[in-house]
CSV table of N, CA and C in Angstrom, one decimal:
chain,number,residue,atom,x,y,z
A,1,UNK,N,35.9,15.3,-3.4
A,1,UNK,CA,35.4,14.7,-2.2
A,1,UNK,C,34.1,13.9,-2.5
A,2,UNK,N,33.9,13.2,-2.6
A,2,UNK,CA,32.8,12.2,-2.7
A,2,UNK,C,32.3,12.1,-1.2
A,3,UNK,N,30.6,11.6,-1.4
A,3,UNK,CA,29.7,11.6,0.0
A,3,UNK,C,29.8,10.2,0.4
A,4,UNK,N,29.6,9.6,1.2
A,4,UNK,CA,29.4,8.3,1.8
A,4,UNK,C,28.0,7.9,1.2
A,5,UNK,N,28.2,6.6,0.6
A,5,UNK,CA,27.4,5.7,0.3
A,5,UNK,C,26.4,5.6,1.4
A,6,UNK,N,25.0,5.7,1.3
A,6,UNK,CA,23.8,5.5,1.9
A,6,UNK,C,23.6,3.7,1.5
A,7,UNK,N,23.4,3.3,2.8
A,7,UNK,CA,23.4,1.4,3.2
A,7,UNK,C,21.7,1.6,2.5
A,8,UNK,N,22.0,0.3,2.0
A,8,UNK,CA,19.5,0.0,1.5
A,8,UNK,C,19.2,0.2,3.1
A,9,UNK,N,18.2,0.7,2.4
A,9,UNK,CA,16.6,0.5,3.5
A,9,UNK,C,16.9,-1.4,3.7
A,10,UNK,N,16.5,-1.7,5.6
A,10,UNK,CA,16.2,-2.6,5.7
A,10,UNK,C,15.3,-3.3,5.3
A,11,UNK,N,15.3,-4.5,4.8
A,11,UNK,CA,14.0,-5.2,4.6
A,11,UNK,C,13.2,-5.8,5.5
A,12,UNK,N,12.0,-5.4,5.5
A,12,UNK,CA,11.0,-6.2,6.6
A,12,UNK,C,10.5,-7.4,6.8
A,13,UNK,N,10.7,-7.6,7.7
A,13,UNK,CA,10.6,-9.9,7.8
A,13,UNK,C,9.0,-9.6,7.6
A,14,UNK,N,8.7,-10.7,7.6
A,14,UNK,CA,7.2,-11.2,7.1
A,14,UNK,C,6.8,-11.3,8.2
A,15,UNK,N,7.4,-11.2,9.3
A,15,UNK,CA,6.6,-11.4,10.8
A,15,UNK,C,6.4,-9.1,10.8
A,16,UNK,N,7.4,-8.6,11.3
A,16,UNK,CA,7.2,-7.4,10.8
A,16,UNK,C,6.0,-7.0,9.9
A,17,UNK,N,5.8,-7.0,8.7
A,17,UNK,CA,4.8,-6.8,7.9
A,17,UNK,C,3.1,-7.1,8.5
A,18,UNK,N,3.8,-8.5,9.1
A,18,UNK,CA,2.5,-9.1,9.5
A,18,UNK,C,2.0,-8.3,10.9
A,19,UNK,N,2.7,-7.9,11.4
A,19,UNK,CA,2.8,-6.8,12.9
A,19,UNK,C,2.0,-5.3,12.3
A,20,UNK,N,2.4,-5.0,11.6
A,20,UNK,CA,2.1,-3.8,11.1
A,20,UNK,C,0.4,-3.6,10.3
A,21,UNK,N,-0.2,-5.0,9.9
A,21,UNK,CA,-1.4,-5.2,9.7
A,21,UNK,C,-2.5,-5.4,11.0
A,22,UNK,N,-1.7,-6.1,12.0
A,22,UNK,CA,-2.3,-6.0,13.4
A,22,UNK,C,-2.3,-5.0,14.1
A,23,UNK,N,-1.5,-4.2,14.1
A,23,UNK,CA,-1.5,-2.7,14.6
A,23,UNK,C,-2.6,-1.8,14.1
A,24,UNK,N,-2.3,-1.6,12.1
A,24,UNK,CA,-3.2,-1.0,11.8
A,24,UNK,C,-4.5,-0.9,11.5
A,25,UNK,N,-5.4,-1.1,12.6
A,25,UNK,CA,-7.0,-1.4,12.6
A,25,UNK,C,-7.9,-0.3,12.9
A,26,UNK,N,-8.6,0.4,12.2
A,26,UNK,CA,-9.5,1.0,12.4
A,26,UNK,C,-10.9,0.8,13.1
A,27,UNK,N,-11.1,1.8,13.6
A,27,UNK,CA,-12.8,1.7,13.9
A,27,UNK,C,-13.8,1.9,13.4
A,28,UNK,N,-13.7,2.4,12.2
A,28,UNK,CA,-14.9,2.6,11.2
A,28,UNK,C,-14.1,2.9,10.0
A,29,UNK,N,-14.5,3.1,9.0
A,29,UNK,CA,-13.8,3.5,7.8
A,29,UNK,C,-14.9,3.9,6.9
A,30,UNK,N,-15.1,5.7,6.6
A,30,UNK,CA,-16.8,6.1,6.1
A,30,UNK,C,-15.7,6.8,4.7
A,31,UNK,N,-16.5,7.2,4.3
A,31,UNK,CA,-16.3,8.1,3.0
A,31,UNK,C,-15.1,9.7,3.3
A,32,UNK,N,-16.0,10.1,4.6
A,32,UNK,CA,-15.3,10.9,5.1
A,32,UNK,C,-14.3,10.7,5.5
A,33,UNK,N,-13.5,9.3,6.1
A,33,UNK,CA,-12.2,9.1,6.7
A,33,UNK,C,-11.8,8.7,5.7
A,34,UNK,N,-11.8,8.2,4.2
A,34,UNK,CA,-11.2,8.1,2.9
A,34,UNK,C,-10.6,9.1,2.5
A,35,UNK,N,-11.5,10.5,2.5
A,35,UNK,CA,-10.9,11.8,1.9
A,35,UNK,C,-9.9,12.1,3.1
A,36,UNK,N,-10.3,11.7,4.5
A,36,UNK,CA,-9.0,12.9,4.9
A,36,UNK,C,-7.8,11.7,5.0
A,37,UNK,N,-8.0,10.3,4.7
A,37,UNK,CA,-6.7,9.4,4.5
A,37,UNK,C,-6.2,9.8,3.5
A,38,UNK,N,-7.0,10.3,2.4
A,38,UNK,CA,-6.5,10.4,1.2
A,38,UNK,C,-5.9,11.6,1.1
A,39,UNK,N,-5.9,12.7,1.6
A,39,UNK,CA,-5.5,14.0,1.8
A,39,UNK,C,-4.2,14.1,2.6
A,40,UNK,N,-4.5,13.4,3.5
A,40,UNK,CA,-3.2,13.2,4.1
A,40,UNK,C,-1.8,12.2,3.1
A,41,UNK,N,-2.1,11.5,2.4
A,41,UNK,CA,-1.1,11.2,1.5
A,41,UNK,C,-1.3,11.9,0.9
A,42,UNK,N,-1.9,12.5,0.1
A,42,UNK,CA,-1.3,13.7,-0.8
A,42,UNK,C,-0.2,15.1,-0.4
A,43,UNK,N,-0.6,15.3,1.1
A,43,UNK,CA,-0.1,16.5,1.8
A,43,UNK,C,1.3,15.5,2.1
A,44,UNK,N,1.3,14.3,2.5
A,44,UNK,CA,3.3,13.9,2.9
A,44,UNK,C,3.5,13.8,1.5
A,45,UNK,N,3.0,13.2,0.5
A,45,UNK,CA,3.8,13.0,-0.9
A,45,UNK,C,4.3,14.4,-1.6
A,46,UNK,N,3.3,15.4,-1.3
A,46,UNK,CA,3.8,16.7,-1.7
A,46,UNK,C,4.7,17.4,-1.2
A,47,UNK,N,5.0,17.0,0.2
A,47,UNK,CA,6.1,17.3,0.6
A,47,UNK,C,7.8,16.6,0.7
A,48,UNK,N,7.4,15.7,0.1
A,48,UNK,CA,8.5,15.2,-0.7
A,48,UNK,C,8.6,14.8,-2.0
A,49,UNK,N,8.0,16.3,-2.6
A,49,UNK,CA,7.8,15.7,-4.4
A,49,UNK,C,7.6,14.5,-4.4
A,50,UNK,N,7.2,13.6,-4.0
A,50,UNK,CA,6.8,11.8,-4.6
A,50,UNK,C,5.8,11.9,-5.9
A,51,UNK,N,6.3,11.5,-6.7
A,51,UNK,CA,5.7,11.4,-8.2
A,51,UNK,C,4.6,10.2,-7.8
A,52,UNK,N,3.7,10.6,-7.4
A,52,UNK,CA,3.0,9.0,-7.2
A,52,UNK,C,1.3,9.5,-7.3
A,53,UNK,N,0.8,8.4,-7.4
A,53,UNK,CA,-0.8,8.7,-7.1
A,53,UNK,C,-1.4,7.8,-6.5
A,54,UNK,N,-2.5,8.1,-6.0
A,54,UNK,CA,-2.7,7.4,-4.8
A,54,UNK,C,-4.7,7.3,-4.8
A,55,UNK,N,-4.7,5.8,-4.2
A,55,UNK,CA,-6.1,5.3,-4.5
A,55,UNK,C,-6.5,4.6,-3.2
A,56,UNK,N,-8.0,5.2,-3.0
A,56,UNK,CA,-9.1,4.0,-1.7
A,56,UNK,C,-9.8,3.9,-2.2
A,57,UNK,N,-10.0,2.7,-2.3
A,57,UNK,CA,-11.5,1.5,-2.8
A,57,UNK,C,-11.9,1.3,-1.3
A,58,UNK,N,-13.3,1.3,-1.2
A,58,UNK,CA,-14.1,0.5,0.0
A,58,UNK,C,-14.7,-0.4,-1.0
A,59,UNK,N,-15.1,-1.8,-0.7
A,59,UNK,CA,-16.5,-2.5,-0.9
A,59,UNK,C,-16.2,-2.8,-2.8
A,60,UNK,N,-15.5,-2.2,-3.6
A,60,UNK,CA,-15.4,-2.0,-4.6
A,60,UNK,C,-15.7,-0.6,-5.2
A,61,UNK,N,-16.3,0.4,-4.3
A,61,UNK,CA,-15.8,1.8,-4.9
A,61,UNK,C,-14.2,2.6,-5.1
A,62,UNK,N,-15.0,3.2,-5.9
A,62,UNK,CA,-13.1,4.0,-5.7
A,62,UNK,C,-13.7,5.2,-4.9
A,63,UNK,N,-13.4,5.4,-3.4
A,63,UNK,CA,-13.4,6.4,-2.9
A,63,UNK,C,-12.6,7.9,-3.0
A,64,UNK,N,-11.5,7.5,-3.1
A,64,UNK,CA,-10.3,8.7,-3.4
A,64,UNK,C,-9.4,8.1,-4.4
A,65,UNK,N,-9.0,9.5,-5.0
A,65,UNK,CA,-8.5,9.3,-6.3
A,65,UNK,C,-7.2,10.7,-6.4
A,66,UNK,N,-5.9,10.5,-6.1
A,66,UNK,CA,-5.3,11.9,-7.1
A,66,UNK,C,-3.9,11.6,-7.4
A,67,UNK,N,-3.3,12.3,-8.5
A,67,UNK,CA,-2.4,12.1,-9.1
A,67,UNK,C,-1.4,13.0,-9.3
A,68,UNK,N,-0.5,13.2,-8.8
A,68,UNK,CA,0.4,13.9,-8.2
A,68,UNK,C,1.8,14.7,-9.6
A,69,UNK,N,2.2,15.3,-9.5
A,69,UNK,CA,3.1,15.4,-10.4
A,69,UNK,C,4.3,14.6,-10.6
A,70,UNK,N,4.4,14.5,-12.0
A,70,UNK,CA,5.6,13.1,-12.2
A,70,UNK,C,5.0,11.7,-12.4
A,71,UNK,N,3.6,11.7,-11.6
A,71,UNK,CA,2.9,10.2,-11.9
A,71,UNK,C,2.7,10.1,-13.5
A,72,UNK,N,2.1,8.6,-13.5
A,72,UNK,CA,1.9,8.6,-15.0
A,72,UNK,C,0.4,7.8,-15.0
A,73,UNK,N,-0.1,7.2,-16.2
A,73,UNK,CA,-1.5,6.7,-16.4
A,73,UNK,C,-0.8,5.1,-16.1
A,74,UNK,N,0.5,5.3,-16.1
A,74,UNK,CA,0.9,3.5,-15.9
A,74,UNK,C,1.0,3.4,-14.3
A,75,UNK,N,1.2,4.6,-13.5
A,75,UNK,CA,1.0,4.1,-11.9
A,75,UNK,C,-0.3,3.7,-11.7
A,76,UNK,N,-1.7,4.3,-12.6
A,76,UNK,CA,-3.5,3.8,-12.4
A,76,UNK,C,-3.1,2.0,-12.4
A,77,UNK,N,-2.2,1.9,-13.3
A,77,UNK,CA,-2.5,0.4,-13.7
A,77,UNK,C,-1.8,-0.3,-12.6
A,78,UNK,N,-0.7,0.3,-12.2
A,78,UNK,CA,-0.2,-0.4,-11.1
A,78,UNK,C,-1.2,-0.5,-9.7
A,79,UNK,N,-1.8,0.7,-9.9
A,79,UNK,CA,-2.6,0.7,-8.3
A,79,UNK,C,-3.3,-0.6,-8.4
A,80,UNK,N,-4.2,-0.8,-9.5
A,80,UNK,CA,-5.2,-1.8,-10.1
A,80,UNK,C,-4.6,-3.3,-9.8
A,81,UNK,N,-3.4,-3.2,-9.9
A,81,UNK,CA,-2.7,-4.6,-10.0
A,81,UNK,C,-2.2,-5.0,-8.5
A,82,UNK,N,-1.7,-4.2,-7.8
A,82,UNK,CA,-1.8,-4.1,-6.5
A,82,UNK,C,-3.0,-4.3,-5.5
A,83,UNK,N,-4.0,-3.8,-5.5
A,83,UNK,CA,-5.1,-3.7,-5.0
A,83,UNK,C,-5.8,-4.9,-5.5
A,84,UNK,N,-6.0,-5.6,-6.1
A,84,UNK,CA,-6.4,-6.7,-6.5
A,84,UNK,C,-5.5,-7.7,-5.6
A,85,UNK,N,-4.7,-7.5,-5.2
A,85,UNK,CA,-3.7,-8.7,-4.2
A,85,UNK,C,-4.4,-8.6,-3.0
A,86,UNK,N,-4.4,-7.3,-2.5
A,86,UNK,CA,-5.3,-6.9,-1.4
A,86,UNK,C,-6.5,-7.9,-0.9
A,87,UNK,N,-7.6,-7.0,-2.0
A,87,UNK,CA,-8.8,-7.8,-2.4
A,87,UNK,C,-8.8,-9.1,-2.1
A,88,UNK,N,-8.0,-9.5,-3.0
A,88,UNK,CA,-7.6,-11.6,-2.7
A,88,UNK,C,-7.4,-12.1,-1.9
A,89,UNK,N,-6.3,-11.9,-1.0
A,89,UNK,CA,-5.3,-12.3,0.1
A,89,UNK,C,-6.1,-11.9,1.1
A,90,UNK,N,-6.7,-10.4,0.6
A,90,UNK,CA,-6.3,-9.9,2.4
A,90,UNK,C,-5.3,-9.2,3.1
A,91,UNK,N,-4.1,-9.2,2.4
A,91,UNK,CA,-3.2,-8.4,3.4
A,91,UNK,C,-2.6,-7.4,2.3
A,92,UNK,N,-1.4,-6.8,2.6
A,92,UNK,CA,-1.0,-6.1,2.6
A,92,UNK,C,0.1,-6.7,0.7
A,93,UNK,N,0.2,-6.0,-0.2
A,93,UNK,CA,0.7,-6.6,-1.2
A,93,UNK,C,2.0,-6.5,-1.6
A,94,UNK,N,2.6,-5.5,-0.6
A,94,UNK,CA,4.0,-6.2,-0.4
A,94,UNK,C,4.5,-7.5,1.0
A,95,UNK,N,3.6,-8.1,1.8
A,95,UNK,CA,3.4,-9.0,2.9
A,95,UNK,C,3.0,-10.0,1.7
A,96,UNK,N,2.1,-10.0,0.9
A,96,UNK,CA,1.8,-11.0,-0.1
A,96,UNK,C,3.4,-11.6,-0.9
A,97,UNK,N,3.7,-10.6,-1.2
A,97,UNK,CA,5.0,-11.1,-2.6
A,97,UNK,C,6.6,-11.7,-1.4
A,98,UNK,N,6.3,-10.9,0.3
A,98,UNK,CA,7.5,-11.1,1.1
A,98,UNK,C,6.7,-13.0,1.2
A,99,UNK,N,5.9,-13.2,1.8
A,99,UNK,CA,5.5,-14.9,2.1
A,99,UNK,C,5.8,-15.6,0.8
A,100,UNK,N,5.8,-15.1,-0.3
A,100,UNK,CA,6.1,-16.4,-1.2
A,100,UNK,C,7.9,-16.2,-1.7
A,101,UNK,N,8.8,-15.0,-1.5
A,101,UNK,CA,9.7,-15.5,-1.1
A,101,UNK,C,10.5,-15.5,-0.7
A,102,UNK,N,9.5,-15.8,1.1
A,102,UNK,CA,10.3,-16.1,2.1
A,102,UNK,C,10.1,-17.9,2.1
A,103,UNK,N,9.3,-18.7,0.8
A,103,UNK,CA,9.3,-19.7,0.5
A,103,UNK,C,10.1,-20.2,-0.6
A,104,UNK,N,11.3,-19.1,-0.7
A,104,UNK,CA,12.1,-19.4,-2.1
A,104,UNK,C,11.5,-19.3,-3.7
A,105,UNK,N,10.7,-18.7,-3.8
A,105,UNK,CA,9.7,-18.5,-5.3
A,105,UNK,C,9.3,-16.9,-5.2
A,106,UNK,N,8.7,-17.2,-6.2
A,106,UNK,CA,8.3,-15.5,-6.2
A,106,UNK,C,6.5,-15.8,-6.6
A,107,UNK,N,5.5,-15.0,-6.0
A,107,UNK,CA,4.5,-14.5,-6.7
A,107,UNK,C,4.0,-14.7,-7.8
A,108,UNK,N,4.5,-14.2,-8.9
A,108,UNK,CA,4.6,-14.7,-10.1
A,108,UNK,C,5.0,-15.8,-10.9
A,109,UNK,N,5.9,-16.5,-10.3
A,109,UNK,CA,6.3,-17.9,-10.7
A,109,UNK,C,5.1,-19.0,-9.7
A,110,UNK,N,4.3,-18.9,-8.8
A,110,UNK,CA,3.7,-19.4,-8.0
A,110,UNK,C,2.3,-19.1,-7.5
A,111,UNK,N,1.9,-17.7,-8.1
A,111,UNK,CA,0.4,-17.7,-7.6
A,111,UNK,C,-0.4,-18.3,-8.8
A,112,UNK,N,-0.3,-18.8,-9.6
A,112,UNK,CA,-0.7,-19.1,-10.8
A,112,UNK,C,-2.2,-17.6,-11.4
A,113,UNK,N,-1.4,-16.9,-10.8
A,113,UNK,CA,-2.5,-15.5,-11.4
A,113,UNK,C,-1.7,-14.7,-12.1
A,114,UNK,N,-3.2,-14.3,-13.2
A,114,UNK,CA,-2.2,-12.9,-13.8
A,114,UNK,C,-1.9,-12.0,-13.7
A,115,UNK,N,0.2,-11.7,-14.2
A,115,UNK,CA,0.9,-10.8,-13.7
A,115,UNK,C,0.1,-9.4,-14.4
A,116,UNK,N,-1.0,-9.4,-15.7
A,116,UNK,CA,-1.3,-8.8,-16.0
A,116,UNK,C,-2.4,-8.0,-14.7
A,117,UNK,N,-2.8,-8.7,-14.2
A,117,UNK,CA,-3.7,-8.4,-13.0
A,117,UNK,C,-3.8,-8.3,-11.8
A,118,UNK,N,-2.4,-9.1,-11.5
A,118,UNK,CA,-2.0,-9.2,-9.9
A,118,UNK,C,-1.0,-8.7,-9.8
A,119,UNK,N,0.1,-7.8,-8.6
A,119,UNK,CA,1.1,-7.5,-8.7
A,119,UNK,C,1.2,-7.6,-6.9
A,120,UNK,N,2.3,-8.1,-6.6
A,120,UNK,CA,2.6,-8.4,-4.9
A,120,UNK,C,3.6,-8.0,-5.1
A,121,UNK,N,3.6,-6.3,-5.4
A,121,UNK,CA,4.4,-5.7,-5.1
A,121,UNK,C,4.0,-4.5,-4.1
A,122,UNK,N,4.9,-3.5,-3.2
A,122,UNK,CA,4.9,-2.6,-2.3
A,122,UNK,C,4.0,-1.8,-2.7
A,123,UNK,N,2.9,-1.2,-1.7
A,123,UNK,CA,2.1,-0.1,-2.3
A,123,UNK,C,0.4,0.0,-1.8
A,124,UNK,N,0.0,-1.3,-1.5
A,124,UNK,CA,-1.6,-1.1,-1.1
A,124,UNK,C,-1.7,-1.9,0.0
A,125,UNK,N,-2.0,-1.7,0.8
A,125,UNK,CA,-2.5,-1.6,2.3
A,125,UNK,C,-3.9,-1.9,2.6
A,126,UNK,N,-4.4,-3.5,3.0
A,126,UNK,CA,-6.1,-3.5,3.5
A,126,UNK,C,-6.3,-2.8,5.0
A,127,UNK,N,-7.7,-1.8,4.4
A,127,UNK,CA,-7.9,-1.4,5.1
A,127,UNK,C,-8.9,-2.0,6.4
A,128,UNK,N,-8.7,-2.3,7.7
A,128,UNK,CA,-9.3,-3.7,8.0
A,128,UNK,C,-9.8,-2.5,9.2
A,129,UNK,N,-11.6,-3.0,9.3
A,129,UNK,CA,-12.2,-2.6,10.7
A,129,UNK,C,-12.5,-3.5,11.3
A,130,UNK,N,-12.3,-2.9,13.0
A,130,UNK,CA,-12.3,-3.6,14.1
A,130,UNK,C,-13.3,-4.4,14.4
A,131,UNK,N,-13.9,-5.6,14.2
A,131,UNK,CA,-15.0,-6.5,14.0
A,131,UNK,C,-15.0,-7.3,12.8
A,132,UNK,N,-14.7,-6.5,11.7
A,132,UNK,CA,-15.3,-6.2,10.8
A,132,UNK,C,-14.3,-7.1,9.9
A,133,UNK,N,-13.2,-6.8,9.7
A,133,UNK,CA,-11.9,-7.4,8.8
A,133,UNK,C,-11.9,-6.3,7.5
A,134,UNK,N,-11.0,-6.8,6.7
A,134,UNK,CA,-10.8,-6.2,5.5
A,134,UNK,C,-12.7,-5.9,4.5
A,135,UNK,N,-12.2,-4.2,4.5
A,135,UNK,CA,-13.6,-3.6,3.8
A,135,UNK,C,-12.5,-2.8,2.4
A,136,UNK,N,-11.6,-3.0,2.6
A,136,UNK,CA,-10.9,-1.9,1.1
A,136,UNK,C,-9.5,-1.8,1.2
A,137,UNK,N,-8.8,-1.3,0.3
A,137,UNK,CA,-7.5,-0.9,0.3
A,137,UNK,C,-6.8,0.9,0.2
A,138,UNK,N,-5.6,0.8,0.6
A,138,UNK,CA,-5.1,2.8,0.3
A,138,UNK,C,-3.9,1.8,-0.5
A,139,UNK,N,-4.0,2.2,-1.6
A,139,UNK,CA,-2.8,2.2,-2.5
A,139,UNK,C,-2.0,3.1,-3.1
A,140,UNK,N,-0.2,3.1,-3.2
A,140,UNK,CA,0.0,4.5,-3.8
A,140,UNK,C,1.0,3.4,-4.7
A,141,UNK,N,1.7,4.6,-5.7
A,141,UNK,CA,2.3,4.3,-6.6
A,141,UNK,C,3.2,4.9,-7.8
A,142,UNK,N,4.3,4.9,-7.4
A,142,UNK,CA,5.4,5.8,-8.2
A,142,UNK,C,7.0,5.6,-7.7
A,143,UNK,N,7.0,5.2,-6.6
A,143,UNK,CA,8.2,5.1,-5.7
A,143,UNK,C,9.0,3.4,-5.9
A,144,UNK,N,9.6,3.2,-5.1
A,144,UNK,CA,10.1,1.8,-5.7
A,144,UNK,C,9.1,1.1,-4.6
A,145,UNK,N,9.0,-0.2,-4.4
A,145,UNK,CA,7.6,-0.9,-3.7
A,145,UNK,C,8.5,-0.3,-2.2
A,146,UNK,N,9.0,-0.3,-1.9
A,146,UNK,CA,9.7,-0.6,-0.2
A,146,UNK,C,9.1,1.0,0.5
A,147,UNK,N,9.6,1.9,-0.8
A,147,UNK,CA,8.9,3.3,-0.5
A,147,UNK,C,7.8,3.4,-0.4
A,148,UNK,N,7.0,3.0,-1.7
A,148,UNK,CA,5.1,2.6,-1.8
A,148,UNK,C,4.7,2.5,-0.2
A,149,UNK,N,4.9,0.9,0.1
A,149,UNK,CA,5.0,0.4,0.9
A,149,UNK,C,4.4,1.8,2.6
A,150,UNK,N,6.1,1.7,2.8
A,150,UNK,CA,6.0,2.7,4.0
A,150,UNK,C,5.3,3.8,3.7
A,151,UNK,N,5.2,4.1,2.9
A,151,UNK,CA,4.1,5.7,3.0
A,151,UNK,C,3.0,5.0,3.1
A,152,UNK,N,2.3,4.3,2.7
A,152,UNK,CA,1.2,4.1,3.0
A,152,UNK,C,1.0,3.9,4.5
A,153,UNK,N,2.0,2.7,5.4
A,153,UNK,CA,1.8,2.5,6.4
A,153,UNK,C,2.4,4.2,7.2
A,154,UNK,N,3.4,4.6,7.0
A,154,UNK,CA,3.4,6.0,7.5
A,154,UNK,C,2.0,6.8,8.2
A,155,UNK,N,1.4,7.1,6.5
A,155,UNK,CA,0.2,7.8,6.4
A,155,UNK,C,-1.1,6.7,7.7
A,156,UNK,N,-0.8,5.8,7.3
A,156,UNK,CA,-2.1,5.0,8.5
A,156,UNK,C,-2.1,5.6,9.8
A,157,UNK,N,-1.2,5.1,10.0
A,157,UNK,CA,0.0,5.5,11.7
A,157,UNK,C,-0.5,6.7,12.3
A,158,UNK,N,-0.1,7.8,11.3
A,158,UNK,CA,-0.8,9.1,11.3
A,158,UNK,C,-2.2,9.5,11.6
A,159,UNK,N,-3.2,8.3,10.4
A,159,UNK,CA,-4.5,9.0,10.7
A,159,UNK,C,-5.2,8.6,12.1
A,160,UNK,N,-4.6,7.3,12.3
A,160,UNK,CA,-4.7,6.4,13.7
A,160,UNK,C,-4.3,6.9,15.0
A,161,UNK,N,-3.3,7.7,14.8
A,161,UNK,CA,-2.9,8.9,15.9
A,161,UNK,C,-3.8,9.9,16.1
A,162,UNK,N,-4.7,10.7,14.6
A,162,UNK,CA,-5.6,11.6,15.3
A,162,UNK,C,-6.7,11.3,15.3
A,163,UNK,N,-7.2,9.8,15.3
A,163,UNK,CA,-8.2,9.5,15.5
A,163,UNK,C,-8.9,9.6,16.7
């Protein structure tokens, strides 16, 4: 007996993506709401074994830092490459890599930056206060980007609910 084939995950239009950065706005974002953002991805990823590790920069610090089992020293480098799109753009670094192509090119063929240092792929999330705009990113990393991706916005959703 064989199981039924599971259909992909839908992919999110660039208007979507772009929805989901408007939604998620904070009112302040301190040191303190880093560790319990950051705690709270550790507490969903642990609950679904997710091999991943996970990072918040404010301002250019690294506020939270941890690395889960099954991660590797090459998910740090991804976080690094991801969160740099952030930084740049401003948005969200899988919304980065969906706008260039939903222009028929990719990122890499067209930002003229390096892939050594830039990645617009799924995973880091600007973290943007209300006045204020983008002060930092939550980036994770181990899953394929579409997963990255949603857990991070997951986890937002979450902390925005008990805020």
């Amino acid at each position: 007996m064989t199981s039924p084939k599971q259909s992909p995950e839908p992919t999110p239009t660039v208007e979507e993506l772009e929805a989901q950065e408007r939604r998620l706005v904070l009112r302040q974002f301190t040191h303190d709401d880093a560790w319990a953002l950051g705690s709270l991805l550790v507490d969903l990823s642990r609950e679904r074994q997710a091999p991943v590790a996970i990072d918040i920069h404010r301002a250019g610090q690294q506020l939270f830092h941890a690395a889960l089992p099954g991660s590797t020293p090459d998910n740090d480098a991804w976080i690094a490459r991801k969160r740099r799109v952030v930084e740049r753009y401003g948005s969200a670094s899988y919304l980065v890599g969906a706008r260039f192509r939903a222009k028929g090119t990719t990122f890499e063929e067209s930002s003229r930056l390096d892939p050594d240092m830039y990645a617009a792929h799924g995973g880091s999330f600007p973290i943007t206060v209300e006045g204020v705009g983008v002060v930092g990113a939550v980036t994770v990393s181990g899953l394929p980007q579409l997963q990255d991706h949603r857990l991070v916005v997951e986890a937002l959703e979450l902390f925005l609910s008990r805020a």
